[in-house]
Amino acid sequence: EIDKAVVLSVDFGDINTNDFVLRLALNHPSLIPSICVNPKRSEAIKELETYLKRLSEEFPDYNPVVKFIPNRFPISPAEVDTDYYKVIRDFGGVIITHTGAHHTFNAQNNDLTNPVFWKKVLKDVKGLPIVGSHCGTPSQQYPHYEEEAIHMAETYEDFYIDFSGLQSILPSGNYYELSRNAFDLAIDSIQRGTGLETKILGGSDYFICPDINRCRYEQIALLNRLFDPYENTEKLIVRD
């Protein structure tokens, strides 16, 4: 049973779902809204501040969640005005960024999904949590960054990962093997005592409850015995 779910917004050219997601969450208390503001917009920071203020006022129990989609904007996180990130941090926000190349949403530059592009932000803007969704794994035959994602989570205090999209309705072949590799790397990291178990968040990426004890990956069942990723999610998003 799911008590709460984060609904991720998008900002693709003429498609911006921020207002829709906010209305949806206001009508359904079990939903936690997010916003998405393309940093290439002419008044991106002003728009970002407006939506962050709404999130803080209308949903005071949660830290504001901001979705970042580098391959669709398209822009490298390292090239975005630092003030964009400082505004999010000052509102107590959390960034969930897409990592791992993908074929959907008319992705324009999948190279930008490598988590290493967040190094500059993590160094310049302290205290801003950044979640690398999908742990850098791709869809179909694309470059994969699961090793980079896990290394970033091990190295940077404010960088987290999740395995959303990996634990359920998955195709076979290359993606399946890369997903298995991501789990194996995570288990090895935890066994080495890196503390990675505190940096992995829960997520589904689907309209389902990912029962990780019944999925096709035995590694997830092992991880679930070591820690609860949804407790990590709650600590990051729910305000004290």
mmCIF file of C-alpha atoms in Angstrom:
data_model
loop_
_atom_site.group_PDB
_atom_site.id
_atom_site.type_symbol
_atom_site.label_atom_id
_atom_site.label_comp_id
_atom_site.label_asym_id
_atom_site.label_seq_id
_atom_site.Cartn_x
_atom_site.Cartn_y
_atom_site.Cartn_z
ATOM 1 C CA GLU A 1 0.000 0.000 0.000
ATOM 2 C CA ILE A 2 1.293 3.454 -0.950
ATOM 3 C CA ASP A 3 0.676 6.298 1.511
ATOM 4 C CA LYS A 4 2.223 9.089 -0.554
ATOM 5 C CA ALA A 5 3.559 9.513 -4.068
ATOM 6 C CA VAL A 6 5.588 12.287 -5.709
ATOM 7 C CA VAL A 7 4.177 13.416 -9.056
ATOM 8 C CA LEU A 8 6.869 14.750 -11.368
ATOM 9 C CA SER A 9 6.124 17.710 -13.609
ATOM 10 C CA VAL A 10 7.675 18.450 -17.010
ATOM 11 C CA ASP A 11 8.586 21.537 -18.998
ATOM 12 C CA PHE A 12 8.959 20.644 -22.679
ATOM 13 C CA GLY A 13 8.711 23.646 -24.958
ATOM 14 C CA ASP A 14 5.010 24.519 -25.014
ATOM 15 C CA ILE A 15 4.190 21.709 -22.588
ATOM 16 C CA ASN A 16 4.413 22.752 -18.958
ATOM 17 C CA THR A 17 2.486 20.686 -16.415
ATOM 18 C CA ASN A 18 3.308 22.661 -13.260
ATOM 19 C CA ASP A 19 -0.155 24.161 -12.719
ATOM 20 C CA PHE A 20 -1.841 20.855 -13.529
ATOM 21 C CA VAL A 21 0.333 18.929 -11.053
ATOM 22 C CA LEU A 22 -0.259 21.507 -8.331
ATOM 23 C CA ARG A 23 -4.044 21.337 -8.817
ATOM 24 C CA LEU A 24 -3.897 17.556 -8.837
ATOM 25 C CA ALA A 25 -2.043 17.451 -5.530
ATOM 26 C CA LEU A 26 -4.380 19.970 -3.915
ATOM 27 C CA ASN A 27 -7.309 17.703 -4.766
ATOM 28 C CA HIS A 28 -5.535 14.509 -3.708
ATOM 29 C CA PRO A 29 -3.683 14.809 -0.380
ATOM 30 C CA SER A 30 -1.795 11.550 -0.985
ATOM 31 C CA LEU A 31 0.105 13.207 -3.836
ATOM 32 C CA ILE A 32 3.209 15.355 -3.407
ATOM 33 C CA PRO A 33 3.699 17.782 -6.311
ATOM 34 C CA SER A 34 6.863 18.844 -8.048
ATOM 35 C CA ILE A 35 7.669 21.599 -10.513
ATOM 36 C CA CYS A 36 9.859 21.774 -13.590
ATOM 37 C CA VAL A 37 11.296 24.992 -15.022
ATOM 38 C CA ASN A 38 13.578 24.897 -18.036
ATOM 39 C CA PRO A 39 16.622 27.005 -17.031
ATOM 40 C CA LYS A 40 16.894 28.201 -20.643
ATOM 41 C CA ARG A 41 13.681 30.203 -20.299
ATOM 42 C CA SER A 42 14.243 33.969 -20.431
ATOM 43 C CA GLU A 43 12.824 34.470 -16.916
ATOM 44 C CA ALA A 44 13.589 31.024 -15.531
ATOM 45 C CA ILE A 45 14.742 32.156 -12.089
ATOM 46 C CA LYS A 46 11.740 34.450 -11.589
ATOM 47 C CA GLU A 47 9.378 31.663 -12.653
ATOM 48 C CA LEU A 48 11.218 29.212 -10.419
ATOM 49 C CA GLU A 49 10.846 31.510 -7.408
ATOM 50 C CA THR A 50 7.114 31.904 -8.070
ATOM 51 C CA TYR A 51 6.480 28.164 -8.148
ATOM 52 C CA LEU A 52 8.763 27.439 -5.199
ATOM 53 C CA LYS A 53 6.843 29.983 -3.146
ATOM 54 C CA ARG A 54 3.566 28.279 -4.107
ATOM 55 C CA LEU A 55 4.931 24.876 -3.141
ATOM 56 C CA SER A 56 6.124 26.185 0.220
ATOM 57 C CA GLU A 57 2.829 27.916 0.998
ATOM 58 C CA GLU A 58 0.387 25.325 -0.333
ATOM 59 C CA PHE A 59 2.336 22.215 0.704
ATOM 60 C CA PRO A 60 4.215 23.245 3.861
ATOM 61 C CA ASP A 61 4.776 19.654 5.022
ATOM 62 C CA TYR A 62 7.188 18.907 2.185
ATOM 63 C CA ASN A 63 10.443 20.243 0.851
ATOM 64 C CA PRO A 64 9.845 21.568 -2.677
ATOM 65 C CA VAL A 65 10.728 19.053 -5.380
ATOM 66 C CA VAL A 66 12.151 20.293 -8.698
ATOM 67 C CA LYS A 67 12.462 18.016 -11.718
ATOM 68 C CA PHE A 68 15.487 18.586 -13.982
ATOM 69 C CA ILE A 69 15.698 16.978 -17.436
ATOM 70 C CA PRO A 70 19.078 17.881 -18.973
ATOM 71 C CA ASN A 71 18.683 15.850 -22.168
ATOM 72 C CA ARG A 72 15.348 17.454 -22.984
ATOM 73 C CA PHE A 73 15.977 21.093 -22.071
ATOM 74 C CA PRO A 74 18.739 20.557 -23.373
ATOM 75 C CA ILE A 75 21.509 21.971 -21.190
ATOM 76 C CA SER A 76 24.335 20.686 -19.051
ATOM 77 C CA PRO A 77 23.686 21.199 -15.327
ATOM 78 C CA ALA A 78 27.151 22.754 -15.110
ATOM 79 C CA GLU A 79 26.167 25.517 -17.563
ATOM 80 C CA VAL A 80 23.096 26.715 -15.666
ATOM 81 C CA ASP A 81 23.273 30.017 -13.768
ATOM 82 C CA THR A 82 24.301 29.235 -10.186
ATOM 83 C CA ASP A 83 21.485 31.463 -8.914
ATOM 84 C CA TYR A 84 18.987 28.948 -10.336
ATOM 85 C CA TYR A 85 20.286 26.347 -7.889
ATOM 86 C CA LYS A 86 20.694 28.772 -5.000
ATOM 87 C CA VAL A 87 17.019 29.699 -5.220
ATOM 88 C CA ILE A 88 16.055 26.033 -4.935
ATOM 89 C CA ARG A 89 18.413 25.523 -2.007
ATOM 90 C CA ASP A 90 17.196 28.618 -0.176
ATOM 91 C CA PHE A 91 13.620 27.305 -0.352
ATOM 92 C CA GLY A 92 14.829 24.008 1.102
ATOM 93 C CA GLY A 93 14.223 22.265 -2.206
ATOM 94 C CA VAL A 94 15.336 18.961 -3.676
ATOM 95 C CA ILE A 95 16.292 18.367 -7.314
ATOM 96 C CA ILE A 96 15.372 15.100 -8.999
ATOM 97 C CA THR A 97 17.386 14.909 -12.208
ATOM 98 C CA HIS A 98 17.066 12.438 -15.015
ATOM 99 C CA THR A 99 20.236 10.367 -15.447
ATOM 100 C CA GLY A 100 20.884 7.762 -18.114
ATOM 101 C CA ALA A 101 20.226 8.184 -21.825
ATOM 102 C CA HIS A 102 16.621 7.769 -22.928
ATOM 103 C CA HIS A 103 14.654 7.555 -26.166
ATOM 104 C CA THR A 104 11.392 9.147 -25.008
ATOM 105 C CA PHE A 105 10.249 12.792 -24.824
ATOM 106 C CA ASN A 106 12.245 13.615 -27.961
ATOM 107 C CA ALA A 107 15.506 13.691 -26.025
ATOM 108 C CA GLN A 108 17.889 16.069 -27.772
ATOM 109 C CA ASN A 109 21.262 15.345 -26.143
ATOM 110 C CA ASN A 110 21.552 12.146 -24.144
ATOM 111 C CA ASP A 111 25.218 12.796 -23.344
ATOM 112 C CA LEU A 112 23.995 15.362 -20.823
ATOM 113 C CA THR A 113 22.446 12.618 -18.663
ATOM 114 C CA ASN A 114 25.857 11.610 -17.294
ATOM 115 C CA PRO A 115 25.752 12.374 -13.531
ATOM 116 C CA VAL A 116 29.289 13.787 -13.580
ATOM 117 C CA PHE A 117 27.892 17.032 -15.009
ATOM 118 C CA TRP A 118 26.540 17.743 -11.506
ATOM 119 C CA LYS A 119 30.000 17.939 -9.913
ATOM 120 C CA LYS A 120 30.298 21.702 -10.392
ATOM 121 C CA VAL A 121 26.861 22.333 -8.884
ATOM 122 C CA LEU A 122 27.633 20.158 -5.858
ATOM 123 C CA LYS A 123 30.856 22.057 -5.269
ATOM 124 C CA ASP A 124 29.427 25.552 -5.831
ATOM 125 C CA VAL A 125 26.056 25.203 -4.089
ATOM 126 C CA LYS A 126 26.414 23.407 -0.775
ATOM 127 C CA GLY A 127 23.334 22.023 0.946
ATOM 128 C CA LEU A 128 21.281 21.309 -2.186
ATOM 129 C CA PRO A 129 20.148 17.652 -2.361
ATOM 130 C CA ILE A 130 20.278 16.211 -5.885
ATOM 131 C CA VAL A 131 18.756 12.822 -6.718
ATOM 132 C CA GLY A 132 20.056 11.003 -9.802
ATOM 133 C CA SER A 133 16.998 9.048 -10.905
ATOM 134 C CA HIS A 134 17.369 5.657 -12.589
ATOM 135 C CA CYS A 135 20.965 5.382 -11.291
ATOM 136 C CA GLY A 136 22.329 6.389 -14.687
ATOM 137 C CA THR A 137 20.928 3.379 -16.553
ATOM 138 C CA PRO A 138 19.660 3.888 -20.116
ATOM 139 C CA SER A 139 16.781 2.667 -22.182
ATOM 140 C CA GLN A 140 17.588 0.567 -25.230
ATOM 141 C CA GLN A 141 21.113 0.670 -26.695
ATOM 142 C CA TYR A 142 22.414 3.925 -25.247
ATOM 143 C CA PRO A 143 25.501 4.912 -23.217
ATOM 144 C CA HIS A 144 25.147 3.933 -19.577
ATOM 145 C CA TYR A 145 26.329 5.736 -16.454
ATOM 146 C CA GLU A 146 25.447 3.494 -13.512
ATOM 147 C CA GLU A 147 29.068 3.394 -12.312
ATOM 148 C CA GLU A 148 29.307 7.183 -12.415
ATOM 149 C CA ALA A 149 26.008 7.563 -10.546
ATOM 150 C CA ILE A 150 27.035 5.284 -7.697
ATOM 151 C CA HIS A 151 30.483 6.879 -7.465
ATOM 152 C CA MET A 152 28.857 10.321 -7.247
ATOM 153 C CA ALA A 153 26.592 9.147 -4.410
ATOM 154 C CA GLU A 154 29.593 7.706 -2.587
ATOM 155 C CA THR A 155 31.663 10.865 -3.053
ATOM 156 C CA TYR A 156 29.291 13.806 -2.640
ATOM 157 C CA GLU A 157 27.260 14.306 0.516
ATOM 158 C CA ASP A 158 24.330 15.905 -1.311
ATOM 159 C CA PHE A 159 24.068 13.468 -4.235
ATOM 160 C CA TYR A 160 21.570 10.601 -4.031
ATOM 161 C CA ILE A 161 20.334 7.933 -6.435
ATOM 162 C CA ASP A 162 17.162 5.955 -6.981
ATOM 163 C CA PHE A 163 16.375 2.797 -8.918
ATOM 164 C CA SER A 164 13.080 4.022 -10.353
ATOM 165 C CA GLY A 165 12.204 2.262 -13.579
ATOM 166 C CA LEU A 166 14.576 -0.613 -12.891
ATOM 167 C CA GLN A 167 12.537 -2.808 -10.607
ATOM 168 C CA SER A 168 9.446 -3.694 -12.541
ATOM 169 C CA ILE A 169 8.025 -3.712 -16.073
ATOM 170 C CA LEU A 170 11.366 -4.041 -17.847
ATOM 171 C CA PRO A 171 12.418 -5.219 -21.291
ATOM 172 C CA SER A 172 15.018 -7.903 -21.667
ATOM 173 C CA GLY A 173 18.468 -7.723 -23.165
ATOM 174 C CA ASN A 174 20.910 -4.869 -22.713
ATOM 175 C CA TYR A 175 18.753 -2.819 -20.320
ATOM 176 C CA TYR A 176 18.118 -5.832 -18.126
ATOM 177 C CA GLU A 177 21.832 -6.567 -17.819
ATOM 178 C CA LEU A 178 22.741 -2.950 -17.116
ATOM 179 C CA SER A 179 20.059 -2.803 -14.422
ATOM 180 C CA ARG A 180 21.469 -5.925 -12.819
ATOM 181 C CA ASN A 181 24.902 -4.322 -12.937
ATOM 182 C CA ALA A 182 23.612 -1.211 -11.147
ATOM 183 C CA PHE A 183 22.206 -3.333 -8.324
ATOM 184 C CA ASP A 184 25.417 -5.389 -8.070
ATOM 185 C CA LEU A 185 27.497 -2.203 -7.848
ATOM 186 C CA ALA A 186 25.228 -0.836 -5.120
ATOM 187 C CA ILE A 187 25.414 -4.033 -3.068
ATOM 188 C CA ASP A 188 29.200 -4.099 -3.394
ATOM 189 C CA SER A 189 29.388 -0.463 -2.291
ATOM 190 C CA ILE A 190 27.263 -1.106 0.787
ATOM 191 C CA GLN A 191 29.299 -4.157 1.698
ATOM 192 C CA ARG A 192 32.459 -2.037 1.467
ATOM 193 C CA GLY A 193 31.020 0.250 4.141
ATOM 194 C CA THR A 194 30.608 3.380 2.005
ATOM 195 C CA GLY A 195 27.265 4.273 3.576
ATOM 196 C CA LEU A 196 25.479 4.095 0.236
ATOM 197 C CA GLU A 197 22.453 2.566 1.967
ATOM 198 C CA THR A 198 21.637 6.057 3.262
ATOM 199 C CA LYS A 199 21.817 7.559 -0.258
ATOM 200 C CA ILE A 200 19.411 5.292 -2.183
ATOM 201 C CA LEU A 201 15.828 6.543 -2.447
ATOM 202 C CA GLY A 202 12.694 4.616 -3.350
ATOM 203 C CA GLY A 203 10.821 5.203 -6.573
ATOM 204 C CA SER A 204 8.741 3.363 -9.148
ATOM 205 C CA ASP A 205 8.593 5.485 -12.333
ATOM 206 C CA TYR A 206 5.329 3.659 -13.045
ATOM 207 C CA PHE A 207 1.731 3.809 -11.873
ATOM 208 C CA ILE A 208 2.318 0.748 -9.743
ATOM 209 C CA CYS A 209 3.564 -0.201 -6.332
ATOM 210 C CA PRO A 210 6.997 -1.761 -6.870
ATOM 211 C CA ASP A 211 6.831 -4.785 -4.598
ATOM 212 C CA ILE A 212 10.541 -5.353 -4.529
ATOM 213 C CA ASN A 213 10.204 -8.776 -2.947
ATOM 214 C CA ARG A 214 8.372 -10.126 -5.999
ATOM 215 C CA CYS A 215 10.264 -8.496 -8.845
ATOM 216 C CA ARG A 216 12.612 -10.234 -11.244
ATOM 217 C CA TYR A 217 15.726 -8.926 -9.481
ATOM 218 C CA GLU A 218 16.877 -10.895 -6.492
ATOM 219 C CA GLN A 219 19.317 -8.064 -5.747
ATOM 220 C CA ILE A 220 16.445 -5.725 -4.798
ATOM 221 C CA ALA A 221 15.156 -8.191 -2.253
ATOM 222 C CA LEU A 222 18.646 -8.270 -0.754
ATOM 223 C CA LEU A 223 18.834 -4.478 -0.680
ATOM 224 C CA ASN A 224 15.439 -4.345 0.994
ATOM 225 C CA ARG A 225 16.754 -6.527 3.798
ATOM 226 C CA LEU A 226 19.645 -4.109 4.312
ATOM 227 C CA PHE A 227 17.655 -0.854 4.451
ATOM 228 C CA ASP A 228 14.355 0.794 3.505
ATOM 229 C CA PRO A 229 14.795 3.177 0.531
ATOM 230 C CA TYR A 230 11.398 4.741 1.185
ATOM 231 C CA GLU A 231 12.532 5.826 4.638
ATOM 232 C CA ASN A 232 15.392 7.628 2.908
ATOM 233 C CA THR A 233 12.881 9.295 0.585
ATOM 234 C CA GLU A 234 10.760 10.439 3.499
ATOM 235 C CA LYS A 235 13.763 11.922 5.303
ATOM 236 C CA LEU A 236 14.685 13.945 2.221
ATOM 237 C CA ILE A 237 11.256 15.213 1.201
ATOM 238 C CA VAL A 238 9.142 15.424 4.361
ATOM 239 C CA ARG A 239 9.880 18.486 6.473
ATOM 240 C CA ASP A 240 10.725 18.085 10.151
#
